[in-house]
Tab-separated table of N, CA and C in Angstrom:
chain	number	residue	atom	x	y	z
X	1	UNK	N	55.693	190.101	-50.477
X	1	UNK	CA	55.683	189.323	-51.698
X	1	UNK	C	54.271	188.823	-52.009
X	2	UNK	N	53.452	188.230	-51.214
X	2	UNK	CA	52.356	187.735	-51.106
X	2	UNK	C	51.459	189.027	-51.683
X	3	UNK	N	51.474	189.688	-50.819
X	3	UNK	CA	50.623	191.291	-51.388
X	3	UNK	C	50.994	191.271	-52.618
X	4	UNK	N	51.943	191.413	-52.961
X	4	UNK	CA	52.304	191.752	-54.444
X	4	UNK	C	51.395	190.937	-55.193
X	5	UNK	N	52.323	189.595	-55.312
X	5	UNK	CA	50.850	188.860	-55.655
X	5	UNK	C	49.935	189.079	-56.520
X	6	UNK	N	49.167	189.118	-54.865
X	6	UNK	CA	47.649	189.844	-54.947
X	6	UNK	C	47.079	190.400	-55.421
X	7	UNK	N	47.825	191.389	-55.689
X	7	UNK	CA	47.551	192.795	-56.317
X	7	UNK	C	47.341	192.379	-57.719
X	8	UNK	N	48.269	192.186	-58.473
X	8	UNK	CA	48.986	191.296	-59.824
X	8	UNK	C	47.716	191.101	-60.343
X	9	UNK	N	47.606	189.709	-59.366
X	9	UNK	CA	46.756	189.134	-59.747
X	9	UNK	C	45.042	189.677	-60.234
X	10	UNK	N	44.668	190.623	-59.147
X	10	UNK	CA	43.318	191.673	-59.165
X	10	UNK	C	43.862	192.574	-60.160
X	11	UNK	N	44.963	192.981	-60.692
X	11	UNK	CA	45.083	194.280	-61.893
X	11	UNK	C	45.090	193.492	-62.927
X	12	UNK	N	44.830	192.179	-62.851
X	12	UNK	CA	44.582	191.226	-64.289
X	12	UNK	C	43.148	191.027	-64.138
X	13	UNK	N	42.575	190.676	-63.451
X	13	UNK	CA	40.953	190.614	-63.136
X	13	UNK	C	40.958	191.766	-63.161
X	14	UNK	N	40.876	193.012	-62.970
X	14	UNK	CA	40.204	194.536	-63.361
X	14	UNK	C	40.577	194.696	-64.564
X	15	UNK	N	41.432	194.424	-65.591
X	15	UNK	CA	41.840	195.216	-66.218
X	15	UNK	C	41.058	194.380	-67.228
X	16	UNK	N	40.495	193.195	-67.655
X	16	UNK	CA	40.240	192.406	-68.748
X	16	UNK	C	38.849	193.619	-69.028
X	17	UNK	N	38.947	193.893	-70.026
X	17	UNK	CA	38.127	194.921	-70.617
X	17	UNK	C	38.065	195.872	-69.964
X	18	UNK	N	38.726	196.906	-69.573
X	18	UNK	CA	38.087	198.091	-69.183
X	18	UNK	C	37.627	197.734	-67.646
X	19	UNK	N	37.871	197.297	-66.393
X	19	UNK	CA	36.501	197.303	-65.809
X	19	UNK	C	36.807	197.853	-64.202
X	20	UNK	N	36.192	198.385	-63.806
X	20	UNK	CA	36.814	198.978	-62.512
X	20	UNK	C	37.249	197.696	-61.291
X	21	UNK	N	37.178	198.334	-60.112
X	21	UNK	CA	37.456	197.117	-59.011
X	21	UNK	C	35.913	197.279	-57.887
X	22	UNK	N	35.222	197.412	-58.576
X	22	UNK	CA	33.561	197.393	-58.187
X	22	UNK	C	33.144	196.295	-58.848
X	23	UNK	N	33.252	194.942	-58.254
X	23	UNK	CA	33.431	193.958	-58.790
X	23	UNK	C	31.798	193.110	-58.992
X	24	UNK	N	30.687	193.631	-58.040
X	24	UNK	CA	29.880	193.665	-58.059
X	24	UNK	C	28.867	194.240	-59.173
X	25	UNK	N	29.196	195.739	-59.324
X	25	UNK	CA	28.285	195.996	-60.286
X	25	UNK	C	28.732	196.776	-61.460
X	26	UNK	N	30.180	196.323	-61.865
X	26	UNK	CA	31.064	196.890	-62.438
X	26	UNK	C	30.597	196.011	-64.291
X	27	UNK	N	29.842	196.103	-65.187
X	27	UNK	CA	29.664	195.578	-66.175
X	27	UNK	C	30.804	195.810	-67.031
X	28	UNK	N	30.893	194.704	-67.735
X	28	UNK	CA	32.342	194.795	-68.451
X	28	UNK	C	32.204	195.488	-69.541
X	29	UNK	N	33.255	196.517	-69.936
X	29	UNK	CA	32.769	197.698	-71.430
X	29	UNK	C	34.010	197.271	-71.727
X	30	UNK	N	33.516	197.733	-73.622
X	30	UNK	CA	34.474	197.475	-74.391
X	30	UNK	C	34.292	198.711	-75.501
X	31	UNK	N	35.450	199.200	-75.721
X	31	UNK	CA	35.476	200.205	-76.470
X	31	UNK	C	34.632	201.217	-76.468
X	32	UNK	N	34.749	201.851	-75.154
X	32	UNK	CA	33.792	202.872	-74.513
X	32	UNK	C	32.159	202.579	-74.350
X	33	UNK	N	31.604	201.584	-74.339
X	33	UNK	CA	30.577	201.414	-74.688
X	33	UNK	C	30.114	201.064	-73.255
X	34	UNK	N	28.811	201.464	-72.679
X	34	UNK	CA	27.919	201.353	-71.406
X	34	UNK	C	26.960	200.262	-71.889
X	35	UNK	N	26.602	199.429	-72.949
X	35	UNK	CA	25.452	198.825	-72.569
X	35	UNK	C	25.466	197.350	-71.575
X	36	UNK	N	24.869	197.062	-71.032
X	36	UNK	CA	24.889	196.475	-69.901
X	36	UNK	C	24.071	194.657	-70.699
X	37	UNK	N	25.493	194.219	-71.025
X	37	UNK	CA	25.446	192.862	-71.703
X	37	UNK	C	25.183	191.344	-70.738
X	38	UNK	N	24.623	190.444	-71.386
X	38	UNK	CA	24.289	189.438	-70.205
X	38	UNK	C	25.286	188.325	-70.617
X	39	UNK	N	25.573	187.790	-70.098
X	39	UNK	CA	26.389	186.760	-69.491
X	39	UNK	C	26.165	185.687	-71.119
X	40	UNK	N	27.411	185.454	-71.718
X	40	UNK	CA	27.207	184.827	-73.437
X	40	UNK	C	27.731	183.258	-72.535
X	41	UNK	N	28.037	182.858	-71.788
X	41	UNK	CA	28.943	181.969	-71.076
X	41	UNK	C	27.831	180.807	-70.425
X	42	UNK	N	26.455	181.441	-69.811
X	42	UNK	CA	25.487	180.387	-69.128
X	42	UNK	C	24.602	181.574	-69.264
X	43	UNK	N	23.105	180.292	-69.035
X	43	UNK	CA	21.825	180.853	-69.665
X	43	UNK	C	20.934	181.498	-68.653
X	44	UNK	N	22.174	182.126	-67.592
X	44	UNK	CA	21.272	182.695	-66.640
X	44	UNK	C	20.470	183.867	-66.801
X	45	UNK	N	20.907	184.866	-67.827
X	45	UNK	CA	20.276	186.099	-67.927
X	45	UNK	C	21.136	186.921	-66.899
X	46	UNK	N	22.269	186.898	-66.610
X	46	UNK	CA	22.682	187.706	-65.917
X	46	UNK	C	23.874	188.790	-65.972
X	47	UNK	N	23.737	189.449	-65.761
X	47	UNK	CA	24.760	191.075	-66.474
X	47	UNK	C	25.974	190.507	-65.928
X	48	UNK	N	26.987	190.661	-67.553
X	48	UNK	CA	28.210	190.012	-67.520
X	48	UNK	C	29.083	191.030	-66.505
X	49	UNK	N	29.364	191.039	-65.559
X	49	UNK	CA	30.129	191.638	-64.306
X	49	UNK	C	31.449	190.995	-64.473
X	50	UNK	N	32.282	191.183	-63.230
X	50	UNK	CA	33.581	190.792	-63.506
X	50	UNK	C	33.112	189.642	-62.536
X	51	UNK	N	32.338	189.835	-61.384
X	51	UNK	CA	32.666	188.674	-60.381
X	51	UNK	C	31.125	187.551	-61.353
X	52	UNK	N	30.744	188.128	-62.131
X	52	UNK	CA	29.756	186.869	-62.738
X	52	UNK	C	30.330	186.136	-63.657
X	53	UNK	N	31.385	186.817	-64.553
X	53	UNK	CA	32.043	186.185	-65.222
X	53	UNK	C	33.327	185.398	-65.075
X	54	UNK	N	34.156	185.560	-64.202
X	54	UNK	CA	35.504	184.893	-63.328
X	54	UNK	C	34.675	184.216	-61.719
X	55	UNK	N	33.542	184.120	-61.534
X	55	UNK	CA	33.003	183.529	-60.295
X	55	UNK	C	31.519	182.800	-60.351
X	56	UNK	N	30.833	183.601	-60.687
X	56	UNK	CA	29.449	183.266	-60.348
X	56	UNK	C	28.914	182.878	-61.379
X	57	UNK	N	29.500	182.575	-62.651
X	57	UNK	CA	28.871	182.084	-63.765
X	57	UNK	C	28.478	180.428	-63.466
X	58	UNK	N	28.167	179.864	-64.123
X	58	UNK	CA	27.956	178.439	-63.735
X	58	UNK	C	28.823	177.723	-64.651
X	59	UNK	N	29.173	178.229	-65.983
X	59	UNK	CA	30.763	177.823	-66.292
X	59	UNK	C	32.194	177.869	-65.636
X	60	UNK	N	32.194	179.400	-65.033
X	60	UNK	CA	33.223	179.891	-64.523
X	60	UNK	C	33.340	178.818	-63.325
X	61	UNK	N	32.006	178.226	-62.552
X	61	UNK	CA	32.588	177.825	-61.487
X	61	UNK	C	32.976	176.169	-61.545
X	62	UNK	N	32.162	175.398	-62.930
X	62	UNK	CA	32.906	173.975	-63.613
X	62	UNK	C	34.449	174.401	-63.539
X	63	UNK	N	34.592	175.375	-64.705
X	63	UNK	CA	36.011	174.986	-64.420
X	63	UNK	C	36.788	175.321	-63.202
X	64	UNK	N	36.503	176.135	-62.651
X	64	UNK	CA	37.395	176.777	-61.415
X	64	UNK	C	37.076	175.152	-60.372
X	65	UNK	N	36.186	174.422	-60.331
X	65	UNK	CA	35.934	173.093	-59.791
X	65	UNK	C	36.936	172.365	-60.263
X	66	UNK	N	36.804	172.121	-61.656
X	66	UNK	CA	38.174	170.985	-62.315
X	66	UNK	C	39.363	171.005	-61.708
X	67	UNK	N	39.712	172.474	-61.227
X	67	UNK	CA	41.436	172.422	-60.948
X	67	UNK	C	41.334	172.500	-59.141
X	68	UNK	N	40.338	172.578	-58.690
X	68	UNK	CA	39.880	172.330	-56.929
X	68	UNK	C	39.960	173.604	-56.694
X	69	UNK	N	39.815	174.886	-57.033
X	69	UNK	CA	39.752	176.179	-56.670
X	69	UNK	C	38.708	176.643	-56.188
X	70	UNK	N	38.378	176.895	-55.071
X	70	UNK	CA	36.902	177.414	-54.621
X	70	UNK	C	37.049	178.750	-54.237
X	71	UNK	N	36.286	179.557	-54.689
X	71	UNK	CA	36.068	180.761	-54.376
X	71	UNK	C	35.129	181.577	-53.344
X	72	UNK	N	35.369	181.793	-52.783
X	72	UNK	CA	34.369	182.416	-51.235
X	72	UNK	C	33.443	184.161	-52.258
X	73	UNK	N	32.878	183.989	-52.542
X	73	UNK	CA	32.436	185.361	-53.696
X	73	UNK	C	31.497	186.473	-52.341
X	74	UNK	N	31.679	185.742	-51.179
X	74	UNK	CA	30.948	187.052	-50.404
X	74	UNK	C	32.206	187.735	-49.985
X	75	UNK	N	33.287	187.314	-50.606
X	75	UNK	CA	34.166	188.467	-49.589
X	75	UNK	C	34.678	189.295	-51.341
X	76	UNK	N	35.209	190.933	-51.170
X	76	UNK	CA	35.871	191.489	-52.184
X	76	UNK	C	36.916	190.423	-52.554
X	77	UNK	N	36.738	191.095	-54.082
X	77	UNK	CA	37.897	190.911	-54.778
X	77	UNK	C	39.151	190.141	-54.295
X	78	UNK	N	39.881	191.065	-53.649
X	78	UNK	CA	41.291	191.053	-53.027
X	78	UNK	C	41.501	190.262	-51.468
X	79	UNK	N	40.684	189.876	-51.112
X	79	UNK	CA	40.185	189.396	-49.883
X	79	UNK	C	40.041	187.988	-50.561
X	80	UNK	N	39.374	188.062	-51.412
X	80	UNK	CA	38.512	186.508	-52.080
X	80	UNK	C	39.759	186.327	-52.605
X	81	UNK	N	41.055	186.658	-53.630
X	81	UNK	CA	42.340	186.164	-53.481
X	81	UNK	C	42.857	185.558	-52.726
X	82	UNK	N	43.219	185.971	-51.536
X	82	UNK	CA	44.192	186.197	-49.953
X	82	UNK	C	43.839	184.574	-49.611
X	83	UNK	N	42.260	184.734	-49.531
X	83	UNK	CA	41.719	183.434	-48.945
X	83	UNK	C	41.837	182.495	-49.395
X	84	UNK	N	41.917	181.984	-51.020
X	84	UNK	CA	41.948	181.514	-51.949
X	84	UNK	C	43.270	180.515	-51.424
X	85	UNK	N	44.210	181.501	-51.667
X	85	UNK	CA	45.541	181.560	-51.832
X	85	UNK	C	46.250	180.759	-50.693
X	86	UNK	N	45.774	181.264	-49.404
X	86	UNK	CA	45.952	181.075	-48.286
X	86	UNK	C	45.312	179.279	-48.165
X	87	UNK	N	44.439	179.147	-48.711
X	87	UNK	CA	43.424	178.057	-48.170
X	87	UNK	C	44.181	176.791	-49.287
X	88	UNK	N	44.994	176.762	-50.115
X	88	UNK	CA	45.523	176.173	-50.758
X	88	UNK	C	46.833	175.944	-50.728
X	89	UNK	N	47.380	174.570	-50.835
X	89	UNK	CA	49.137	174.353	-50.281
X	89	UNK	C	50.052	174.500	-51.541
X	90	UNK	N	49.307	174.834	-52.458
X	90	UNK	CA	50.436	174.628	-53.822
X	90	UNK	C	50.722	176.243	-53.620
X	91	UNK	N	52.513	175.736	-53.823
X	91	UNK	CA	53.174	176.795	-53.931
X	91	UNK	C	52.805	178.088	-55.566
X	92	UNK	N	52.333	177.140	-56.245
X	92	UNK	CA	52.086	178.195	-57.649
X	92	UNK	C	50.837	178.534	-57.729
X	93	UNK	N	49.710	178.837	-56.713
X	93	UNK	CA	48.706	179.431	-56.530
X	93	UNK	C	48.116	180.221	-57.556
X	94	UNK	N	49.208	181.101	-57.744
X	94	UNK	CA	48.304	182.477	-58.062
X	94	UNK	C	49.064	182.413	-59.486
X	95	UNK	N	50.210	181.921	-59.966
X	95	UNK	CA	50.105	181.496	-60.955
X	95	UNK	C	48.947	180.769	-62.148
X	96	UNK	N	48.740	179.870	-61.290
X	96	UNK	CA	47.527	178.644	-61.788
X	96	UNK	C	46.283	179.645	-61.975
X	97	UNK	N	46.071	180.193	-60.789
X	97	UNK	CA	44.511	181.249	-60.849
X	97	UNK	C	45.067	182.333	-62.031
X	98	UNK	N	45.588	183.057	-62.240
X	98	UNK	CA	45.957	183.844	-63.683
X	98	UNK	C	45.621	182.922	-64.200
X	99	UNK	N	46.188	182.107	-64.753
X	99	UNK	CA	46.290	181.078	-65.922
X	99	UNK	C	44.724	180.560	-66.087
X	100	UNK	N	44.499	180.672	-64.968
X	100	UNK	CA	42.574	180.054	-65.537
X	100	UNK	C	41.660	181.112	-65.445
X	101	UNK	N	42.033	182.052	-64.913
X	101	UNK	CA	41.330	183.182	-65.570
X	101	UNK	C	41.278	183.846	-66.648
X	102	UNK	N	42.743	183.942	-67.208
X	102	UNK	CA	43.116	184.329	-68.519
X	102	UNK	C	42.612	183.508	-69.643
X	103	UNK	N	42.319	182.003	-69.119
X	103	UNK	CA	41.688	180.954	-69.879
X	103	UNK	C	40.161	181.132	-70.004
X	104	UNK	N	39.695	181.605	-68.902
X	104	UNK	CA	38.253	181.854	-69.154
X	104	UNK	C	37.623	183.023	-69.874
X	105	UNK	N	38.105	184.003	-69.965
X	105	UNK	CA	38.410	185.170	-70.698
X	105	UNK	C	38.428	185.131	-72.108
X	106	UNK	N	39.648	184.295	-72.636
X	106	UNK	CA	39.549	183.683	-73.441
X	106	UNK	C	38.932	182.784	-74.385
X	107	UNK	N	38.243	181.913	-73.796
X	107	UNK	CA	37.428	181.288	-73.884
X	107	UNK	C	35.837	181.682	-74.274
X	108	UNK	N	35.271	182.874	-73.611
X	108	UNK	CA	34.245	184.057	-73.732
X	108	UNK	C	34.459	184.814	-75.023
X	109	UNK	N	35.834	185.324	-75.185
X	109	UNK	CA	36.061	186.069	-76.439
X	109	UNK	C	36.120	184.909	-77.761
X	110	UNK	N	36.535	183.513	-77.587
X	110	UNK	CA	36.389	183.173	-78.622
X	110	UNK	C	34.964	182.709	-78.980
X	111	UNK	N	34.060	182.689	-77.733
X	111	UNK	CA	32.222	182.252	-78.197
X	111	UNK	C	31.838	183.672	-78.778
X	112	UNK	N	32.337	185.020	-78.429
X	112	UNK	CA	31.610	186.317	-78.884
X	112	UNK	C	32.215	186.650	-80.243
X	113	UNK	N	33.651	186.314	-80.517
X	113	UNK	CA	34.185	186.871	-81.871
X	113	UNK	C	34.367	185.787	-82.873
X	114	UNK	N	34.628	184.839	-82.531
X	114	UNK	CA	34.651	183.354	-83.698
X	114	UNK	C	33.742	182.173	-83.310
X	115	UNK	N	32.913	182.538	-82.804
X	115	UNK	CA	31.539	181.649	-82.894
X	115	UNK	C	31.778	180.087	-82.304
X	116	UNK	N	32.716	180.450	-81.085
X	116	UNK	CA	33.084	178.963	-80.537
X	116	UNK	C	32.602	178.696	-79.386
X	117	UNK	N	31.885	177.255	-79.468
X	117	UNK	CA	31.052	176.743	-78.795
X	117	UNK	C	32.098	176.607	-77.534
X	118	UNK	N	31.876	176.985	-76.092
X	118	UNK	CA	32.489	176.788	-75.194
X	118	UNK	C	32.230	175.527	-73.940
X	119	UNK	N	33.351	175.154	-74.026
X	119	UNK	CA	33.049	173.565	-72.757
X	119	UNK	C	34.367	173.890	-72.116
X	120	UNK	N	34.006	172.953	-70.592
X	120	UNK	CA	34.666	173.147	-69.820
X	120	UNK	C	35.900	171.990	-70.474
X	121	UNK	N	36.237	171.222	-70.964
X	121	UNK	CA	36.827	170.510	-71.356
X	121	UNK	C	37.873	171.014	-72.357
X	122	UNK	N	36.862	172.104	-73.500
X	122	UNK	CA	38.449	173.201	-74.207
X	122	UNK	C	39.139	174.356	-73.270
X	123	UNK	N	38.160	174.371	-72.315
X	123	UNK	CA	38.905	175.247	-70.777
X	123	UNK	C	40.236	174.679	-70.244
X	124	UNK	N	40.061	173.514	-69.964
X	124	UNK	CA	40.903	172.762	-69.946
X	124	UNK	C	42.628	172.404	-70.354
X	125	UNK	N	42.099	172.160	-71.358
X	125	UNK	CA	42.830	171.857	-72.476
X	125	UNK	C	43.801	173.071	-72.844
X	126	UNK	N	43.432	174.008	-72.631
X	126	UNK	CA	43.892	175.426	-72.922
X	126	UNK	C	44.287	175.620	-71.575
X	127	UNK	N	43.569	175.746	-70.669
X	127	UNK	CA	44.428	175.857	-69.196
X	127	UNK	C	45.956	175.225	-69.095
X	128	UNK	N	45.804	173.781	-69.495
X	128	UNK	CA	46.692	172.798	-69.284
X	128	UNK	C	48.424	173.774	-70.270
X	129	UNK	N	47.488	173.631	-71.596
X	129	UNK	CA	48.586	173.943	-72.880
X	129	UNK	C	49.391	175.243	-72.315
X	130	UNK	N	48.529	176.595	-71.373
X	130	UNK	CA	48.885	177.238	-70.802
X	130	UNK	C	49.988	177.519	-69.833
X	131	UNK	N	49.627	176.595	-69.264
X	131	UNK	CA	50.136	176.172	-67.573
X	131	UNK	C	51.568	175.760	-68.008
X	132	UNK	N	51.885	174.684	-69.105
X	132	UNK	CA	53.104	174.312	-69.609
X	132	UNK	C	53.620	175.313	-70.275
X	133	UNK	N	53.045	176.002	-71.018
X	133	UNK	CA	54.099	177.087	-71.754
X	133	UNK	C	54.669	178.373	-70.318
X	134	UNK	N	53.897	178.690	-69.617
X	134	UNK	CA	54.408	178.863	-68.461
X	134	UNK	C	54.969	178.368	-67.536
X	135	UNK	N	55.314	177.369	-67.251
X	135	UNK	CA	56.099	176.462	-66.358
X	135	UNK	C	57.738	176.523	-66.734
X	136	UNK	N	57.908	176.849	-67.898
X	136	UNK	CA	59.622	177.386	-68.558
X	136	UNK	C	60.005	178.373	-67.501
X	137	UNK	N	59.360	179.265	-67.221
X	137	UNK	CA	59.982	180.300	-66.125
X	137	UNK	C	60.100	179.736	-64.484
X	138	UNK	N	59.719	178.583	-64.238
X	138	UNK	CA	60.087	178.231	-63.134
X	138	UNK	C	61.330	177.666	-63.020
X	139	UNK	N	61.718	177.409	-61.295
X	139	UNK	CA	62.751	176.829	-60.629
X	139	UNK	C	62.082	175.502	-61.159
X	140	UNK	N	63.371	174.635	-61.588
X	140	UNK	CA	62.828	172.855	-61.807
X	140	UNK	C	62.351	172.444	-60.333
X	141	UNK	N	62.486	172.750	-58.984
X	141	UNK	CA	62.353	171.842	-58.561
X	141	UNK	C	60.481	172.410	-58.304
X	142	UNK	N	60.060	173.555	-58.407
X	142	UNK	CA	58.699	174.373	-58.603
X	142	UNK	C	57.759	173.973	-60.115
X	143	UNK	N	59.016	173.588	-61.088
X	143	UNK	CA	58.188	172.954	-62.340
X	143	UNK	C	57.880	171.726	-62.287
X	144	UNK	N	58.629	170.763	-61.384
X	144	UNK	CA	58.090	169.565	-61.537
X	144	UNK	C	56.834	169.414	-60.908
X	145	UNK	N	56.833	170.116	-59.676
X	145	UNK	CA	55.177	169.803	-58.810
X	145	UNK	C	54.476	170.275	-59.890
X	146	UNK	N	55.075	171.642	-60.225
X	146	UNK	CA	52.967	171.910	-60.798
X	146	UNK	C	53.455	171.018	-61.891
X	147	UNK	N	53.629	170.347	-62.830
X	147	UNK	CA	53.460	169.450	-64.116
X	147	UNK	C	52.723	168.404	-63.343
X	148	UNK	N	52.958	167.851	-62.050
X	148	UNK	CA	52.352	166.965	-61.441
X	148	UNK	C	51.271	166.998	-61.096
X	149	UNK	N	51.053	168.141	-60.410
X	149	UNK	CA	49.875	168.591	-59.700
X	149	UNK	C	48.371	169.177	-61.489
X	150	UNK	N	49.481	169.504	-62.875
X	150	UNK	CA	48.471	169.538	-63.786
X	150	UNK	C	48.599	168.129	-64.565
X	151	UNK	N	48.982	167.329	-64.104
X	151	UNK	CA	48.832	166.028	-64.982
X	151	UNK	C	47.747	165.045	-64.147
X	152	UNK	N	47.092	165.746	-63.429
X	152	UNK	CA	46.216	165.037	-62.456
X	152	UNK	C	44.975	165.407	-62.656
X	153	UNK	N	44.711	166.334	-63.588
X	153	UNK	CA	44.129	167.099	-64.025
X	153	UNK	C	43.396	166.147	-65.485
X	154	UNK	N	42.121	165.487	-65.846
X	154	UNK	CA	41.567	165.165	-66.715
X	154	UNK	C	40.812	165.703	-67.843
């Protein structure tokens, strides 16, 4: 079950644009296109990758901070899950990590296509609004923690 997971979870991180599971030097393409784009998210100058943009960005890692998620980025992909996952007691783990990845993603596409200024605070906010519209598919006694565990959340 856990594997499963896992997996899930990394075929949602590979798949957001096109991008292989060479997570390192895998630049994110969109609509067949190779040019090798820098990071629209923080002013590092650095080629938007999958692990720069869901890890090593200096946005990506505010918010992934807000919700206490730390990421170990020297280990792969699927490994850097496991550990994640493992190293944390909330039962909706990998739920929550979708949900803020899909948020950060999001968040990128709305600074590149509708000209929106991005903060960790509409990360947030959208994480949160997220997290509740997903929480309908849980067991109540699995929806009440995480509502708890995201109402702790500022």
């Amino acid at each position: 079950m856990v594997i499963c997971l896992v997996a899930n979870a990394c075929v949602l991180l590979s798949s957001a644009g096109r991008m292989n599971m060479n997570t390192k030097s895998s630049t994110i393409i969109f609509f067949g296109s190779t040019s090798h784009a820098v990071c629209v998210m923080c002013d590092s100058g650095e080629e938007e990758t999958i692990d720069h943009l869901f890890f090593d960005c200096a946005f990506a890692k505010e918010c992934w901070a807000t919700i206490h998620i730390d990421w170990d980025v020297s280990l792969p992909l699927l490994d850097r899950f496991t550990q994640a996952w493992s190293a944390h007691t909330i039962p909706f783990f990998t739920e929550a990590a979708l949900i803020a990845a899909w948020e950060l993603w999001k968040v990128r596409n709305d600074k590149i296509f509708q000209r929106k200024a991005p903060s960790p605070s509409i990360w947030l906010s959208n994480f949160k609004q997220q997290c509740n519209l997903q929480s309908v598919r849980f067991k109540d006694n699995l929806r009440s923690s995480f509502c708890v565990w995201l109402d702790a959340f500022s």
